[in-house]
Coordinates of C-alpha atoms in Angstrom, one line a residue:
X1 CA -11.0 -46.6 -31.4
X2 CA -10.7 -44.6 -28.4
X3 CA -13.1 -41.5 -28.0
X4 CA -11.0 -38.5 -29.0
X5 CA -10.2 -40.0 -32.3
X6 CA -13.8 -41.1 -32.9
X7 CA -14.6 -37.4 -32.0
X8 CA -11.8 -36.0 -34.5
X9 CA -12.7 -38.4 -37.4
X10 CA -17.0 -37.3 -36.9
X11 CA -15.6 -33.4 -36.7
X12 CA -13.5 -33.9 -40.4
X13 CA -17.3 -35.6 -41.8
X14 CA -19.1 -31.8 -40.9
X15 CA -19.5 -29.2 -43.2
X16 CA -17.1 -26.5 -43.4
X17 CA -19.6 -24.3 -41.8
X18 CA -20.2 -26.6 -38.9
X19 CA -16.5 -27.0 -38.3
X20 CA -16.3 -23.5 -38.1
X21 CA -18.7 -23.4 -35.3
X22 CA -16.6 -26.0 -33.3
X23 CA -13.4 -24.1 -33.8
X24 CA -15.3 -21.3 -32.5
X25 CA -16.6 -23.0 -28.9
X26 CA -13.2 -24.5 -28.4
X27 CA -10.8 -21.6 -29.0
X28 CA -13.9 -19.8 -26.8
X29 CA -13.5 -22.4 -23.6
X30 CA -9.5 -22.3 -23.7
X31 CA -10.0 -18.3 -23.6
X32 CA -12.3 -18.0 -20.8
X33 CA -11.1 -16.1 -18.1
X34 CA -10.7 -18.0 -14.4
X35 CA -13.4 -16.9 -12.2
X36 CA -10.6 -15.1 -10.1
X37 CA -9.3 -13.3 -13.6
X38 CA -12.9 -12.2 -14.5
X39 CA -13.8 -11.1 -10.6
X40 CA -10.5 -8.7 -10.6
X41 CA -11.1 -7.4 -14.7
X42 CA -14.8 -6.9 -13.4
X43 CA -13.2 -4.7 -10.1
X44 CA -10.8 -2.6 -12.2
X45 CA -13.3 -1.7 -15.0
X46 CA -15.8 -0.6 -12.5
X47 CA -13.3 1.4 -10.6
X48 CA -12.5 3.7 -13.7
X49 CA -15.9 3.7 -15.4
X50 CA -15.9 6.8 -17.3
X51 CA -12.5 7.8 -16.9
X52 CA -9.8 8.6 -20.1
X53 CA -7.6 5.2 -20.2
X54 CA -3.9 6.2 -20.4
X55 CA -0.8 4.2 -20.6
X56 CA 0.8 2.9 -17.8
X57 CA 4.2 3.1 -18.9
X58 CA 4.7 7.1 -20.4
X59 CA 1.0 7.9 -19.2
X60 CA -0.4 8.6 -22.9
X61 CA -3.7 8.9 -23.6
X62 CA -3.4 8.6 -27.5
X63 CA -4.2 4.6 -28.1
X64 CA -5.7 2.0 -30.7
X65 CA -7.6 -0.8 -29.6
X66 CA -5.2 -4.1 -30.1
X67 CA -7.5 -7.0 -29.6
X68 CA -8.4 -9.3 -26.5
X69 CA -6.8 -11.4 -24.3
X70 CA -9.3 -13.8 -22.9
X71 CA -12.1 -11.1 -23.0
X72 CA -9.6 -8.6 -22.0
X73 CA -9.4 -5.5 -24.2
X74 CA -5.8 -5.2 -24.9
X75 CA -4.5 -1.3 -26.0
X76 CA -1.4 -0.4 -27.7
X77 CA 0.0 3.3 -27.0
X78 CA 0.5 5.6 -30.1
X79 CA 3.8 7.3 -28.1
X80 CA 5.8 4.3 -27.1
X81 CA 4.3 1.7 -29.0
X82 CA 3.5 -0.5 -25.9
X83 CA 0.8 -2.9 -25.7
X84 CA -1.7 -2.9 -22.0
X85 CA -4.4 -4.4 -20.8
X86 CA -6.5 -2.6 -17.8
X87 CA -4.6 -4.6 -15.6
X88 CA -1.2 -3.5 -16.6
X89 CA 0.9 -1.5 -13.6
X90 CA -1.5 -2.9 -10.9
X91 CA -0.9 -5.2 -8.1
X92 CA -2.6 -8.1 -10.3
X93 CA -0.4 -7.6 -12.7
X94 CA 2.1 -10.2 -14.0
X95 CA 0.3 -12.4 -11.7
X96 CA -0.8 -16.1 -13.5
X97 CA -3.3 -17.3 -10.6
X98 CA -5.5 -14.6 -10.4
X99 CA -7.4 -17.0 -8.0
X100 CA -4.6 -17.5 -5.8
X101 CA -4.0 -13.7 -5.5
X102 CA -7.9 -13.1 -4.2
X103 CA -6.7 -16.2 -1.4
X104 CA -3.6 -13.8 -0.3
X105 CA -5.3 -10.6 -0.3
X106 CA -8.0 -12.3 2.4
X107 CA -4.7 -13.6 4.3
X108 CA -3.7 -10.3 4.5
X109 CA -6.7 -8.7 5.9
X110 CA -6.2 -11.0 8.5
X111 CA -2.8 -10.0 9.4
X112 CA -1.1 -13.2 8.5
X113 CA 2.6 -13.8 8.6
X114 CA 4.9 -13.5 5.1
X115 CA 4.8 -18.1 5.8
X116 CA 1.3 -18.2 7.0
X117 CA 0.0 -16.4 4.0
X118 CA 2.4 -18.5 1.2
X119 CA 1.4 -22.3 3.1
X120 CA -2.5 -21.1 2.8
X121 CA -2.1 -19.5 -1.1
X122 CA 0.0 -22.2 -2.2
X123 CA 2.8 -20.7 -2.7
X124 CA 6.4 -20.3 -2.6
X125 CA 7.8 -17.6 0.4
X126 CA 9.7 -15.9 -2.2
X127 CA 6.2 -15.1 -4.1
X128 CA 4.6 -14.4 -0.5
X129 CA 6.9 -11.6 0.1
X130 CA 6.9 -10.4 -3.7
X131 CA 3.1 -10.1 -3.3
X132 CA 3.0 -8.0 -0.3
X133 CA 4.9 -5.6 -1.4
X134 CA 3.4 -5.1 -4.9
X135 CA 0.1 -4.7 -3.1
X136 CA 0.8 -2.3 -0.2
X137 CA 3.4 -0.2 -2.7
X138 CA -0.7 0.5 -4.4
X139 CA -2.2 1.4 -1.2
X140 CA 0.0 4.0 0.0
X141 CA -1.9 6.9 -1.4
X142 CA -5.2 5.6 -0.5
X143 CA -7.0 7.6 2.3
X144 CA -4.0 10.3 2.1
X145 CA -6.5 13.1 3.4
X146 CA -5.3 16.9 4.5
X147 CA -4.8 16.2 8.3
X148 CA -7.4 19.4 9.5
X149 CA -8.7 20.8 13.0
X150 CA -7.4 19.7 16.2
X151 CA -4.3 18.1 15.2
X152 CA -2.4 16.0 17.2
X153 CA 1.3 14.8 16.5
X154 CA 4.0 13.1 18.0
X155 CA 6.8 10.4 17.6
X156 CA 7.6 6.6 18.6
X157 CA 10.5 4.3 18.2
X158 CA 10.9 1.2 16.9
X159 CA 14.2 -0.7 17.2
X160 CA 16.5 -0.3 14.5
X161 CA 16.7 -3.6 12.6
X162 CA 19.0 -3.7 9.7
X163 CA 18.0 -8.2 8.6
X164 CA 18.9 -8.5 5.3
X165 CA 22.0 -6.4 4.7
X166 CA 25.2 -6.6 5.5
X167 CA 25.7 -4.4 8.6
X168 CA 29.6 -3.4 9.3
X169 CA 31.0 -1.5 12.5
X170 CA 28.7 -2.6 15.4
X171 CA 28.0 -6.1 16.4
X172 CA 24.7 -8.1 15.2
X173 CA 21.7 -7.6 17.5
X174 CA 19.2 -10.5 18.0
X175 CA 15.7 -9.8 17.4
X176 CA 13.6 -8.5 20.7
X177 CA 17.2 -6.9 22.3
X178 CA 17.3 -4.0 23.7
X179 CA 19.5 -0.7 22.8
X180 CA 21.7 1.0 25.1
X181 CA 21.6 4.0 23.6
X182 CA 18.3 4.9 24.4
X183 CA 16.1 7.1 20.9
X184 CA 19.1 8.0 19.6
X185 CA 19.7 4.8 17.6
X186 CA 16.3 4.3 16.9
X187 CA 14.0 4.3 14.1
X188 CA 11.5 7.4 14.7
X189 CA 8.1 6.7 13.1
X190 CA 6.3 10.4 13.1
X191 CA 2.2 10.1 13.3
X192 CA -0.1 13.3 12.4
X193 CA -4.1 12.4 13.6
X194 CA -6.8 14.3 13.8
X195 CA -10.2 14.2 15.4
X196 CA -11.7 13.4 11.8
X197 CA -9.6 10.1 12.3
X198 CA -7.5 10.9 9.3
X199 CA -3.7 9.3 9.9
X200 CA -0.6 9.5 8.3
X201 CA 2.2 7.9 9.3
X202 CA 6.0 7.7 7.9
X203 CA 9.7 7.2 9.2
X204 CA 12.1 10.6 9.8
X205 CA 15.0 8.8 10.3
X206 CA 17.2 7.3 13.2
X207 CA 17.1 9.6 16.3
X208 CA 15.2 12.1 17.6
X209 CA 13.6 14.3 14.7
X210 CA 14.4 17.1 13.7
X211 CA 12.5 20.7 13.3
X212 CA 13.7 20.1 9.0
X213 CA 13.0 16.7 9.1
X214 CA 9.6 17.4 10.5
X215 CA 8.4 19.7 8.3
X216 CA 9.9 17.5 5.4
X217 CA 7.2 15.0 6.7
X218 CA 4.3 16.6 7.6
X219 CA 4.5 19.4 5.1
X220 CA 2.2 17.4 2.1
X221 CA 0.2 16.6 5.2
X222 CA -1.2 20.0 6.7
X223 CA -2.8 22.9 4.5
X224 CA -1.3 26.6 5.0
X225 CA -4.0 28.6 7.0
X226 CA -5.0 31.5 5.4
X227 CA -7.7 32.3 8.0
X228 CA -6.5 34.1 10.9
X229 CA -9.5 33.4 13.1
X230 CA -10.5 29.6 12.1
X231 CA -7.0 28.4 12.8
X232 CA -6.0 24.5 12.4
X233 CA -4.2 24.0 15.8
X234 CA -1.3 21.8 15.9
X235 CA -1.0 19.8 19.5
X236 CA 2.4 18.1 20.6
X237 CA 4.4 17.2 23.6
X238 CA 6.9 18.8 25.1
X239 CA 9.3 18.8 21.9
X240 CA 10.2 22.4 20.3
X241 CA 11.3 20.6 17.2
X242 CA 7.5 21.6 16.0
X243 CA 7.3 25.1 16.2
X244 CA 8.8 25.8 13.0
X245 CA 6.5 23.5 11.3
X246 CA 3.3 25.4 12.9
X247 CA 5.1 28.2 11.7
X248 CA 5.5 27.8 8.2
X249 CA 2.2 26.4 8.1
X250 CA 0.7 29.0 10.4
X251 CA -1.3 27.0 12.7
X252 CA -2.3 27.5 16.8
X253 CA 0.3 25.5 18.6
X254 CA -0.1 23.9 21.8
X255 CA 2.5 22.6 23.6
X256 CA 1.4 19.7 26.1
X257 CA 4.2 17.8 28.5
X258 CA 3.4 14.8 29.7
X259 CA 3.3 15.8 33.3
X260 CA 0.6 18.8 32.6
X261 CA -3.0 17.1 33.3
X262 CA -4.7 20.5 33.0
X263 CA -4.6 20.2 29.4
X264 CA -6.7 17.1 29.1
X265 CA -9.6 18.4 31.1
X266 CA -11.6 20.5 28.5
X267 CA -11.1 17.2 26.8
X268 CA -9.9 19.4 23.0
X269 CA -6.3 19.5 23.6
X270 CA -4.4 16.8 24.1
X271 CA -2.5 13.9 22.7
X272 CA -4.5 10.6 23.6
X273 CA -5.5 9.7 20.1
X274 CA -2.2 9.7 18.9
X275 CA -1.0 7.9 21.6
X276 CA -3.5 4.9 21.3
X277 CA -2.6 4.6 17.6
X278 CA 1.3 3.9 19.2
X279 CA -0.4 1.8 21.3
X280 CA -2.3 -0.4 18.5
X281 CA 0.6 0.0 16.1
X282 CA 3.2 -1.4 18.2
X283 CA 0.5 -4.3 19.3
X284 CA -0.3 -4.9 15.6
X285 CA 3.6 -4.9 14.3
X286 CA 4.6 -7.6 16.7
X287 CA 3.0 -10.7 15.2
X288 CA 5.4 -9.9 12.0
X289 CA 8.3 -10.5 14.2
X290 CA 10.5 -7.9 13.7
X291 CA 10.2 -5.7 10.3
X292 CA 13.5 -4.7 8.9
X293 CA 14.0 -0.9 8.6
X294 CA 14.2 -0.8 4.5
X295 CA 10.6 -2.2 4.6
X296 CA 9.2 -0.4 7.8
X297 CA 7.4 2.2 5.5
X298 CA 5.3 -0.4 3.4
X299 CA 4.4 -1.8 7.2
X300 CA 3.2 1.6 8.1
X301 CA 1.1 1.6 4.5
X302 CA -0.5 -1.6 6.0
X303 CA -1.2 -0.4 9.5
X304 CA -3.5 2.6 7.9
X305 CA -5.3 1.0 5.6
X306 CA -6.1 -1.2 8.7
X307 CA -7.3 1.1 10.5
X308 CA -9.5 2.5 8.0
X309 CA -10.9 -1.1 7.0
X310 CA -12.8 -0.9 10.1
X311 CA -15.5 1.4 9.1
X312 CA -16.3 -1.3 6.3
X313 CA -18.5 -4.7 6.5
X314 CA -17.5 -5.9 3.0
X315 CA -13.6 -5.3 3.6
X316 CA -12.7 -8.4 1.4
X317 CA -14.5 -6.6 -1.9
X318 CA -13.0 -2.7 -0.5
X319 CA -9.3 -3.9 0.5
X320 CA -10.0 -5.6 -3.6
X321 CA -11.3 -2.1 -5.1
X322 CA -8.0 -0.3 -2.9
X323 CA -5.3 -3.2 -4.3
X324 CA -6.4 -2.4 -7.8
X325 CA -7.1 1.5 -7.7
X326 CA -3.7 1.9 -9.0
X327 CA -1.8 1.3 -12.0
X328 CA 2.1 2.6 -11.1
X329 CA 2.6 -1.0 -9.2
X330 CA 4.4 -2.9 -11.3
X331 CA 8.3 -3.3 -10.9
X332 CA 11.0 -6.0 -11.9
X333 CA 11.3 -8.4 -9.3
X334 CA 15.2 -7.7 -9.3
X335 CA 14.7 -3.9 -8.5
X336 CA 13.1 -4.7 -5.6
X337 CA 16.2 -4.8 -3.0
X338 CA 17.5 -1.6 -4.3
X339 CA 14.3 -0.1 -4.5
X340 CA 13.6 -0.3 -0.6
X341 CA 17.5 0.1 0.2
X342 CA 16.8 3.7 -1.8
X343 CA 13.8 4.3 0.5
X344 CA 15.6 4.0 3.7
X345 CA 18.6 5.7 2.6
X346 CA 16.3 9.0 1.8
X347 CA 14.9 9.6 4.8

């Protein structure tokens, strides 16, 4: 008699009682959360301690408590009927391997490649890139602060890479070319710094930008000043595509050119923090070997959240907190490709 049937025939002598308790301890081990399941539950219920839980799908807060899933509270919403854990909507979510998914987020906090990160998770490439972009898609409004001050702004170009669609009416370019047409087929990435070190970043389109496309950027970015003597001043190069923007927003505009070093000796006015963030980005964007233009905003997402990892020590437990912060994440896989073809077409 082999040992699991000597095990089952000594559970059927116990008393009822008894056999309860065993039922119990069993159905209690096959429930237990992973250690990466109960890590990430832990994160998220910290994260909204004392905050009214609402529905991730109509954003409710009218609920009944609807059981556990192991030692998950599970919720179901009194408007659409739906049934949510605390995990629902975020980057974790739909995910199986919890454990996995803490491996990936260190892989990306080291700037590994969409292959690098899938051969050290275990995983499939198709996952790798899922995964990436369910997580930077819930850091984009993290750090999103009023850009205030001395504000410095200005543009750089990226070439325009179109891998992964079917491009018609010019001929394929390899990756690392060159264009011949100088900015004006180019993809325009606009930064906004200031001397708090508060960036934004985001794409205005192919070209040279625009004074509407400008201010369709940086507007959510800048406050209106009200106060006429404690202006925020807006500093620029030698482009008059941002006067309407420190118009409408009435800031103190400075225009600098390139070729103008007086402006840089008071050492208030001038444009070298935005131009070593160019700098660093276009360093930092090259071990990802070429990103296509459709996905170049998510890229941006992961630059700044980067940049502000640096002020951190624990950045494996904060990039953790930031993945999970949000719960509007979570999206079919097969509405990806038209999701980011919708981004790029917007701009």
């Amino acid at each position: 008699m082999n040992t699991i049937t000597s095990l089952l025939s000594r559970i059927n002598r116990l008393p009822k009682a008894e056999q309860l308790k065993v039922y119990n301890h069993v159905n209690g081990l096959l429930n237990e959360p992973s250690s990466g399941e109960h890590s990430i539950y832990k994160v998220r219920k910290d994260l909204h301690e004392g905050q009214p839980i609402v529905c991730p799908y109509c954003k409710s807060n009218h609920w009944i408590l609807f059981g556990k899933y192991k030692d998950m509270q599970k919720y179901r919403c009194k408007k659409c009927g739906k049934v949510y854990t605390p995990l629902t909507g975020t980057s974790a979510h739909w995910i199986h391997n919890k454990k996995k998914w803490e491996v990936y987020l260190d892989c990306m906090i080291q700037g590994m490649t969409l292959h690098k990160c899938a051969q050290k998770a275990g995983i499939c490439f198709k996952t790798s890139f899922d995964w990436r972009h369910k997580i930077l898609r819930s850091l984009k409004d993290i750090g999103c602060s009023k850009l205030t001050g001395v504000i410095e702004a200005d543009e750089t170009f990226f070439l325009s890479s179109r891998k992964g669609m079917k491009v018609r009416g010019r001929k394929p370019r390899k990756r690392g070319g060159t264009s011949d047409y100088g900015t004006s087929k180019r993809l325009c990435v606009l930064t906004g710094i200031d001397r708090n070190k508060n960036l934004r970043l985001n794409i205005t389109g192919i070209g040279n930008p625009t004074s509407e496309q400008i201010i369709k950027v940086m507007d959510p970015w800048v406050l209106k000043q009200k106060n006429k003597r404690k202006k925020s001043v807006l500093c620029t190069d030698g482009s008059n595509s941002y006067w309407a923007l420190a118009k409408r927003k009435n800031l103190a505009y400075y225009k600098i050119p390139g070729y103008d070093l007086k402006w840089t000796k008071p050492k208030v006015y001038h444009l070298q923090h935005v131009n070593n963030t160019h700098s660093r980005l276009k360093e930092w964007i090259r071990i990802f070997h070429g990103v296509s233009d459709k996905y170049m905003k998510n890229y941006l997402t992961y630059f700044r959240i980067m940049e502000i990892m640096k002020k951190y020590n624990n950045q494996n437990q904060v990039y953790k907190e930031f993945a999970l912060s949000k719960s509007y994440v979570f999206m079919p896989n097969h509405k990806f490709d038209k999701y980011f073809t919708q981004q790029l077409y917007s701009i």
